[in-house]
Amino acid sequence: MPTCDTCGNEYDKTFTVTQGDRSGVFDSFECAAHKMAPTCAHCSCRILGHGIEASGRIFCCAHCAHEAGHDAAVDRVS
Ligand SMILES: [Zn+2]
Ligand SMILES: [Zn+2]
């Protein structure tokens, strides 16, 4: 039985998430996000949407990018 890389739960319907050269086996999207999702450089929340990159850092939304001094950042939808 595969086990979740985040919580260690044994589950027969785990799935694998690959991102660049990282990959993990998870039993739920919550666990996958916990381990794989980037965190906002300003508020530290998990970024589950597209996020915003500014100067090599990633933010959850334009508001956080603005708070961190990136005035030109705008929400990118696609
Ligand atoms: Zn899990
Ligand atoms: Zn944020």
PDB file of N, CA and C and ligand atoms in Angstrom:
ATOM      1  N   MET A   1       0.854  -1.202   0.000  1.00  0.00           N
ATOM      2  CA  MET A   1       0.000   0.000   0.000  1.00  0.00           C
ATOM      3  C   MET A   1       0.888   1.251   0.000  1.00  0.00           C
ATOM      4  N   PRO A   2       0.684   2.158  -0.979  1.00  0.00           N
ATOM      5  CA  PRO A   2       1.483   3.397  -0.972  1.00  0.00           C
ATOM      6  C   PRO A   2       1.136   4.267   0.241  1.00  0.00           C
ATOM      7  N   THR A   3       2.103   5.048   0.674  1.00  0.00           N
ATOM      8  CA  THR A   3       1.853   5.956   1.795  1.00  0.00           C
ATOM      9  C   THR A   3       2.081   7.401   1.366  1.00  0.00           C
ATOM     10  N   CYS A   4       1.329   8.292   1.972  1.00  0.00           N
ATOM     11  CA  CYS A   4       1.413   9.718   1.669  1.00  0.00           C
ATOM     12  C   CYS A   4       2.718  10.301   2.204  1.00  0.00           C
ATOM     13  N   ASP A   5       3.425  11.057   1.367  1.00  0.00           N
ATOM     14  CA  ASP A   5       4.694  11.658   1.774  1.00  0.00           C
ATOM     15  C   ASP A   5       4.525  12.724   2.849  1.00  0.00           C
ATOM     16  N   THR A   6       3.351  13.314   2.919  1.00  0.00           N
ATOM     17  CA  THR A   6       3.138  14.389   3.891  1.00  0.00           C
ATOM     18  C   THR A   6       2.675  13.849   5.239  1.00  0.00           C
ATOM     19  N   CYS A   7       1.621  13.033   5.255  1.00  0.00           N
ATOM     20  CA  CYS A   7       1.034  12.621   6.533  1.00  0.00           C
ATOM     21  C   CYS A   7       1.281  11.159   6.868  1.00  0.00           C
ATOM     22  N   GLY A   8       1.810  10.387   5.911  1.00  0.00           N
ATOM     23  CA  GLY A   8       2.129   8.998   6.199  1.00  0.00           C
ATOM     24  C   GLY A   8       0.940   8.052   6.126  1.00  0.00           C
ATOM     25  N   ASN A   9      -0.209   8.553   5.710  1.00  0.00           N
ATOM     26  CA  ASN A   9      -1.408   7.727   5.593  1.00  0.00           C
ATOM     27  C   ASN A   9      -1.239   6.674   4.503  1.00  0.00           C
ATOM     28  N   GLU A  10      -1.624   5.453   4.806  1.00  0.00           N
ATOM     29  CA  GLU A  10      -1.615   4.405   3.788  1.00  0.00           C
ATOM     30  C   GLU A  10      -2.938   4.424   3.053  1.00  0.00           C
ATOM     31  N   TYR A  11      -2.873   4.500   1.732  1.00  0.00           N
ATOM     32  CA  TYR A  11      -4.087   4.700   0.951  1.00  0.00           C
ATOM     33  C   TYR A  11      -3.874   4.098  -0.427  1.00  0.00           C
ATOM     34  N   ASP A  12      -4.866   3.384  -0.933  1.00  0.00           N
ATOM     35  CA  ASP A  12      -4.653   2.692  -2.213  1.00  0.00           C
ATOM     36  C   ASP A  12      -4.876   3.579  -3.430  1.00  0.00           C
ATOM     37  N   LYS A  13      -5.342   4.816  -3.215  1.00  0.00           N
ATOM     38  CA  LYS A  13      -5.574   5.714  -4.353  1.00  0.00           C
ATOM     39  C   LYS A  13      -4.692   6.957  -4.282  1.00  0.00           C
ATOM     40  N   THR A  14      -3.482   6.773  -3.846  1.00  0.00           N
ATOM     41  CA  THR A  14      -2.550   7.898  -3.843  1.00  0.00           C
ATOM     42  C   THR A  14      -2.231   8.308  -5.282  1.00  0.00           C
ATOM     43  N   PHE A  15      -1.701   9.519  -5.424  1.00  0.00           N
ATOM     44  CA  PHE A  15      -1.284  10.002  -6.743  1.00  0.00           C
ATOM     45  C   PHE A  15       0.080  10.681  -6.599  1.00  0.00           C
ATOM     46  N   THR A  16       0.753  10.805  -7.718  1.00  0.00           N
ATOM     47  CA  THR A  16       2.094  11.391  -7.724  1.00  0.00           C
ATOM     48  C   THR A  16       2.055  12.786  -8.331  1.00  0.00           C
ATOM     49  N   VAL A  17       2.706  13.728  -7.678  1.00  0.00           N
ATOM     50  CA  VAL A  17       2.822  15.087  -8.211  1.00  0.00           C
ATOM     51  C   VAL A  17       4.283  15.339  -8.534  1.00  0.00           C
ATOM     52  N   THR A  18       4.541  15.785  -9.748  1.00  0.00           N
ATOM     53  CA  THR A  18       5.908  16.092 -10.162  1.00  0.00           C
ATOM     54  C   THR A  18       6.016  17.564 -10.516  1.00  0.00           C
ATOM     55  N   GLN A  19       7.043  18.218 -10.010  1.00  0.00           N
ATOM     56  CA  GLN A  19       7.266  19.636 -10.291  1.00  0.00           C
ATOM     57  C   GLN A  19       8.769  19.818 -10.493  1.00  0.00           C
ATOM     58  N   GLY A  20       9.171  19.997 -11.741  1.00  0.00           N
ATOM     59  CA  GLY A  20      10.596  20.083 -12.028  1.00  0.00           C
ATOM     60  C   GLY A  20      11.260  18.768 -11.645  1.00  0.00           C
ATOM     61  N   ASP A  21      12.278  18.835 -10.779  1.00  0.00           N
ATOM     62  CA  ASP A  21      12.955  17.607 -10.377  1.00  0.00           C
ATOM     63  C   ASP A  21      12.460  17.095  -9.032  1.00  0.00           C
ATOM     64  N   ARG A  22      11.359  17.687  -8.532  1.00  0.00           N
ATOM     65  CA  ARG A  22      10.774  17.205  -7.284  1.00  0.00           C
ATOM     66  C   ARG A  22       9.526  16.398  -7.597  1.00  0.00           C
ATOM     67  N   SER A  23       9.277  15.369  -6.817  1.00  0.00           N
ATOM     68  CA  SER A  23       8.013  14.670  -6.951  1.00  0.00           C
ATOM     69  C   SER A  23       7.647  14.064  -5.605  1.00  0.00           C
ATOM     70  N   GLY A  24       6.360  13.803  -5.431  1.00  0.00           N
ATOM     71  CA  GLY A  24       5.914  13.228  -4.176  1.00  0.00           C
ATOM     72  C   GLY A  24       4.662  12.412  -4.392  1.00  0.00           C
ATOM     73  N   VAL A  25       4.389  11.515  -3.446  1.00  0.00           N
ATOM     74  CA  VAL A  25       3.192  10.677  -3.490  1.00  0.00           C
ATOM     75  C   VAL A  25       2.266  11.150  -2.379  1.00  0.00           C
ATOM     76  N   PHE A  26       1.010  11.409  -2.721  1.00  0.00           N
ATOM     77  CA  PHE A  26       0.087  11.984  -1.753  1.00  0.00           C
ATOM     78  C   PHE A  26      -1.268  11.292  -1.764  1.00  0.00           C
ATOM     79  N   ASP A  27      -1.960  11.382  -0.633  1.00  0.00           N
ATOM     80  CA  ASP A  27      -3.288  10.772  -0.530  1.00  0.00           C
ATOM     81  C   ASP A  27      -4.387  11.809  -0.742  1.00  0.00           C
ATOM     82  N   SER A  28      -4.034  13.084  -0.801  1.00  0.00           N
ATOM     83  CA  SER A  28      -5.041  14.122  -0.975  1.00  0.00           C
ATOM     84  C   SER A  28      -4.374  15.374  -1.532  1.00  0.00           C
ATOM     85  N   PHE A  29      -5.190  16.238  -2.126  1.00  0.00           N
ATOM     86  CA  PHE A  29      -4.629  17.482  -2.652  1.00  0.00           C
ATOM     87  C   PHE A  29      -4.177  18.385  -1.505  1.00  0.00           C
ATOM     88  N   GLU A  30      -4.818  18.256  -0.370  1.00  0.00           N
ATOM     89  CA  GLU A  30      -4.388  19.050   0.776  1.00  0.00           C
ATOM     90  C   GLU A  30      -2.945  18.699   1.145  1.00  0.00           C
ATOM     91  N   CYS A  31      -2.644  17.402   1.175  1.00  0.00           N
ATOM     92  CA  CYS A  31      -1.295  16.980   1.508  1.00  0.00           C
ATOM     93  C   CYS A  31      -0.311  17.369   0.408  1.00  0.00           C
ATOM     94  N   ALA A  32      -0.744  17.282  -0.850  1.00  0.00           N
ATOM     95  CA  ALA A  32       0.121  17.665  -1.964  1.00  0.00           C
ATOM     96  C   ALA A  32       0.454  19.151  -1.869  1.00  0.00           C
ATOM     97  N   ALA A  33      -0.559  19.980  -1.585  1.00  0.00           N
ATOM     98  CA  ALA A  33      -0.345  21.417  -1.484  1.00  0.00           C
ATOM     99  C   ALA A  33       0.582  21.730  -0.319  1.00  0.00           C
ATOM    100  N   HIS A  34       0.400  21.007   0.778  1.00  0.00           N
ATOM    101  CA  HIS A  34       1.219  21.253   1.964  1.00  0.00           C
ATOM    102  C   HIS A  34       2.696  21.098   1.641  1.00  0.00           C
ATOM    103  N   LYS A  35       3.013  20.115   0.843  1.00  0.00           N
ATOM    104  CA  LYS A  35       4.414  19.828   0.545  1.00  0.00           C
ATOM    105  C   LYS A  35       4.923  20.531  -0.719  1.00  0.00           C
ATOM    106  N   MET A  36       4.055  20.677  -1.730  1.00  0.00           N
ATOM    107  CA  MET A  36       4.520  21.136  -3.032  1.00  0.00           C
ATOM    108  C   MET A  36       4.247  22.608  -3.323  1.00  0.00           C
ATOM    109  N   ALA A  37       3.191  23.162  -2.762  1.00  0.00           N
ATOM    110  CA  ALA A  37       2.820  24.520  -3.128  1.00  0.00           C
ATOM    111  C   ALA A  37       3.816  25.532  -2.561  1.00  0.00           C
ATOM    112  N   PRO A  38       4.146  26.553  -3.350  1.00  0.00           N
ATOM    113  CA  PRO A  38       5.025  27.602  -2.823  1.00  0.00           C
ATOM    114  C   PRO A  38       4.277  28.435  -1.785  1.00  0.00           C
ATOM    115  N   THR A  39       5.006  29.194  -0.973  1.00  0.00           N
ATOM    116  CA  THR A  39       4.354  30.070  -0.011  1.00  0.00           C
ATOM    117  C   THR A  39       4.608  31.526  -0.394  1.00  0.00           C
ATOM    118  N   CYS A  40       3.653  32.367  -0.091  1.00  0.00           N
ATOM    119  CA  CYS A  40       3.740  33.787  -0.389  1.00  0.00           C
ATOM    120  C   CYS A  40       4.889  34.417   0.390  1.00  0.00           C
ATOM    121  N   ALA A  41       5.713  35.222  -0.296  1.00  0.00           N
ATOM    122  CA  ALA A  41       6.864  35.853   0.363  1.00  0.00           C
ATOM    123  C   ALA A  41       6.425  36.926   1.352  1.00  0.00           C
ATOM    124  N   HIS A  42       5.151  37.355   1.274  1.00  0.00           N
ATOM    125  CA  HIS A  42       4.686  38.400   2.188  1.00  0.00           C
ATOM    126  C   HIS A  42       3.841  37.852   3.336  1.00  0.00           C
ATOM    127  N   CYS A  43       2.809  37.062   3.015  1.00  0.00           N
ATOM    128  CA  CYS A  43       1.892  36.623   4.078  1.00  0.00           C
ATOM    129  C   CYS A  43       2.069  35.155   4.442  1.00  0.00           C
ATOM    130  N   SER A  44       2.927  34.440   3.711  1.00  0.00           N
ATOM    131  CA  SER A  44       3.258  33.051   4.021  1.00  0.00           C
ATOM    132  C   SER A  44       2.129  32.051   3.796  1.00  0.00           C
ATOM    133  N   CYS A  45       1.059  32.461   3.124  1.00  0.00           N
ATOM    134  CA  CYS A  45       0.000  31.501   2.850  1.00  0.00           C
ATOM    135  C   CYS A  45       0.406  30.599   1.688  1.00  0.00           C
ATOM    136  N   ARG A  46      -0.215  29.450   1.598  1.00  0.00           N
ATOM    137  CA  ARG A  46       0.058  28.536   0.482  1.00  0.00           C
ATOM    138  C   ARG A  46      -0.512  29.124  -0.798  1.00  0.00           C
ATOM    139  N   ILE A  47       0.260  29.080  -1.866  1.00  0.00           N
ATOM    140  CA  ILE A  47      -0.212  29.606  -3.137  1.00  0.00           C
ATOM    141  C   ILE A  47      -0.775  28.451  -3.955  1.00  0.00           C
ATOM    142  N   LEU A  48      -2.093  28.424  -4.091  1.00  0.00           N
ATOM    143  CA  LEU A  48      -2.754  27.346  -4.825  1.00  0.00           C
ATOM    144  C   LEU A  48      -3.201  27.806  -6.202  1.00  0.00           C
ATOM    145  N   GLY A  49      -3.226  29.103  -6.423  1.00  0.00           N
ATOM    146  CA  GLY A  49      -3.569  29.645  -7.732  1.00  0.00           C
ATOM    147  C   GLY A  49      -2.309  29.903  -8.526  1.00  0.00           C
ATOM    148  N   HIS A  50      -2.396  30.866  -9.419  1.00  0.00           N
ATOM    149  CA  HIS A  50      -1.248  31.150 -10.270  1.00  0.00           C
ATOM    150  C   HIS A  50      -0.135  31.867  -9.506  1.00  0.00           C
ATOM    151  N   GLY A  51      -0.499  32.722  -8.573  1.00  0.00           N
ATOM    152  CA  GLY A  51       0.509  33.486  -7.863  1.00  0.00           C
ATOM    153  C   GLY A  51       1.110  34.556  -8.750  1.00  0.00           C
ATOM    154  N   ILE A  52       1.970  35.354  -8.163  1.00  0.00           N
ATOM    155  CA  ILE A  52       2.625  36.433  -8.890  1.00  0.00           C
ATOM    156  C   ILE A  52       4.107  36.391  -8.583  1.00  0.00           C
ATOM    157  N   GLU A  53       4.911  36.408  -9.625  1.00  0.00           N
ATOM    158  CA  GLU A  53       6.350  36.439  -9.428  1.00  0.00           C
ATOM    159  C   GLU A  53       6.859  37.860  -9.606  1.00  0.00           C
ATOM    160  N   ALA A  54       7.702  38.304  -8.685  1.00  0.00           N
ATOM    161  CA  ALA A  54       8.305  39.624  -8.791  1.00  0.00           C
ATOM    162  C   ALA A  54       9.707  39.550  -8.217  1.00  0.00           C
ATOM    163  N   SER A  55      10.672  39.906  -9.022  1.00  0.00           N
ATOM    164  CA  SER A  55      12.071  39.910  -8.595  1.00  0.00           C
ATOM    165  C   SER A  55      12.493  38.561  -8.001  1.00  0.00           C
ATOM    166  N   GLY A  56      12.032  37.482  -8.606  1.00  0.00           N
ATOM    167  CA  GLY A  56      12.454  36.164  -8.157  1.00  0.00           C
ATOM    168  C   GLY A  56      11.722  35.643  -6.940  1.00  0.00           C
ATOM    169  N   ARG A  57      10.812  36.449  -6.381  1.00  0.00           N
ATOM    170  CA  ARG A  57      10.009  35.983  -5.251  1.00  0.00           C
ATOM    171  C   ARG A  57       8.587  35.764  -5.733  1.00  0.00           C
ATOM    172  N   ILE A  58       7.842  34.964  -5.007  1.00  0.00           N
ATOM    173  CA  ILE A  58       6.486  34.658  -5.455  1.00  0.00           C
ATOM    174  C   ILE A  58       5.490  35.079  -4.377  1.00  0.00           C
ATOM    175  N   PHE A  59       4.395  35.671  -4.837  1.00  0.00           N
ATOM    176  CA  PHE A  59       3.372  36.180  -3.936  1.00  0.00           C
ATOM    177  C   PHE A  59       2.016  35.580  -4.301  1.00  0.00           C
ATOM    178  N   CYS A  60       1.101  35.529  -3.328  1.00  0.00           N
ATOM    179  CA  CYS A  60      -0.203  34.909  -3.580  1.00  0.00           C
ATOM    180  C   CYS A  60      -1.098  35.833  -4.394  1.00  0.00           C
ATOM    181  N   CYS A  61      -0.884  37.146  -4.300  1.00  0.00           N
ATOM    182  CA  CYS A  61      -1.763  38.081  -4.988  1.00  0.00           C
ATOM    183  C   CYS A  61      -1.037  39.415  -5.164  1.00  0.00           C
ATOM    184  N   ALA A  62      -1.601  40.284  -6.005  1.00  0.00           N
ATOM    185  CA  ALA A  62      -0.969  41.580  -6.273  1.00  0.00           C
ATOM    186  C   ALA A  62      -0.863  42.407  -4.991  1.00  0.00           C
ATOM    187  N   HIS A  63      -1.838  42.278  -4.105  1.00  0.00           N
ATOM    188  CA  HIS A  63      -1.810  43.032  -2.858  1.00  0.00           C
ATOM    189  C   HIS A  63      -0.527  42.744  -2.072  1.00  0.00           C
ATOM    190  N   CYS A  64      -0.192  41.464  -1.941  1.00  0.00           N
ATOM    191  CA  CYS A  64       1.015  41.098  -1.192  1.00  0.00           C
ATOM    192  C   CYS A  64       2.267  41.598  -1.903  1.00  0.00           C
ATOM    193  N   ALA A  65       2.277  41.540  -3.235  1.00  0.00           N
ATOM    194  CA  ALA A  65       3.428  42.037  -3.986  1.00  0.00           C
ATOM    195  C   ALA A  65       3.583  43.533  -3.757  1.00  0.00           C
ATOM    196  N   HIS A  66       2.458  44.248  -3.729  1.00  0.00           N
ATOM    197  CA  HIS A  66       2.496  45.690  -3.474  1.00  0.00           C
ATOM    198  C   HIS A  66       3.044  45.966  -2.073  1.00  0.00           C
ATOM    199  N   GLU A  67       2.550  45.203  -1.104  1.00  0.00           N
ATOM    200  CA  GLU A  67       2.992  45.388   0.284  1.00  0.00           C
ATOM    201  C   GLU A  67       4.498  45.183   0.407  1.00  0.00           C
ATOM    202  N   ALA A  68       5.039  44.318  -0.436  1.00  0.00           N
ATOM    203  CA  ALA A  68       6.473  44.020  -0.399  1.00  0.00           C
ATOM    204  C   ALA A  68       7.275  44.975  -1.275  1.00  0.00           C
ATOM    205  N   GLY A  69       6.586  45.974  -1.858  1.00  0.00           N
ATOM    206  CA  GLY A  69       7.299  47.005  -2.591  1.00  0.00           C
ATOM    207  C   GLY A  69       7.321  46.832  -4.095  1.00  0.00           C
ATOM    208  N   HIS A  70       6.567  45.865  -4.607  1.00  0.00           N
ATOM    209  CA  HIS A  70       6.523  45.667  -6.056  1.00  0.00           C
ATOM    210  C   HIS A  70       5.278  46.348  -6.622  1.00  0.00           C
ATOM    211  N   ASP A  71       5.395  47.633  -6.848  1.00  0.00           N
ATOM    212  CA  ASP A  71       4.233  48.429  -7.239  1.00  0.00           C
ATOM    213  C   ASP A  71       3.660  48.036  -8.584  1.00  0.00           C
ATOM    214  N   ALA A  72       4.478  47.478  -9.454  1.00  0.00           N
ATOM    215  CA  ALA A  72       4.018  47.191 -10.807  1.00  0.00           C
ATOM    216  C   ALA A  72       3.293  45.847 -10.927  1.00  0.00           C
ATOM    217  N   ALA A  73       3.314  45.057  -9.876  1.00  0.00           N
ATOM    218  CA  ALA A  73       2.726  43.722  -9.958  1.00  0.00           C
ATOM    219  C   ALA A  73       1.207  43.789 -10.127  1.00  0.00           C
ATOM    220  N   VAL A  74       0.701  43.000 -11.022  1.00  0.00           N
ATOM    221  CA  VAL A  74      -0.741  42.911 -11.224  1.00  0.00           C
ATOM    222  C   VAL A  74      -1.137  41.438 -11.250  1.00  0.00           C
ATOM    223  N   ASP A  75      -2.386  41.163 -10.897  1.00  0.00           N
ATOM    224  CA  ASP A  75      -2.848  39.785 -10.941  1.00  0.00           C
ATOM    225  C   ASP A  75      -2.814  39.281 -12.385  1.00  0.00           C
ATOM    226  N   ARG A  76      -2.234  38.105 -12.539  1.00  0.00           N
ATOM    227  CA  ARG A  76      -2.122  37.519 -13.864  1.00  0.00           C
ATOM    228  C   ARG A  76      -3.104  36.354 -13.937  1.00  0.00           C
ATOM    229  N   VAL A  77      -4.031  36.454 -14.872  1.00  0.00           N
ATOM    230  CA  VAL A  77      -5.117  35.474 -14.903  1.00  0.00           C
ATOM    231  C   VAL A  77      -4.761  34.255 -15.748  1.00  0.00           C
ATOM    232  N   SER A  78      -4.006  34.461 -16.801  1.00  0.00           N
ATOM    233  CA  SER A  78      -3.715  33.301 -17.649  1.00  0.00           C
ATOM    234  C   SER A  78      -2.210  33.087 -17.789  1.00  0.00           C
TER     235      SER A  78
HETATM  236 ZN    ZN B   1      -1.608  12.787   3.372  1.00  0.00          ZN
HETATM  237 ZN    ZN B   2       0.202  36.740   0.279  1.00  0.00          ZN
END
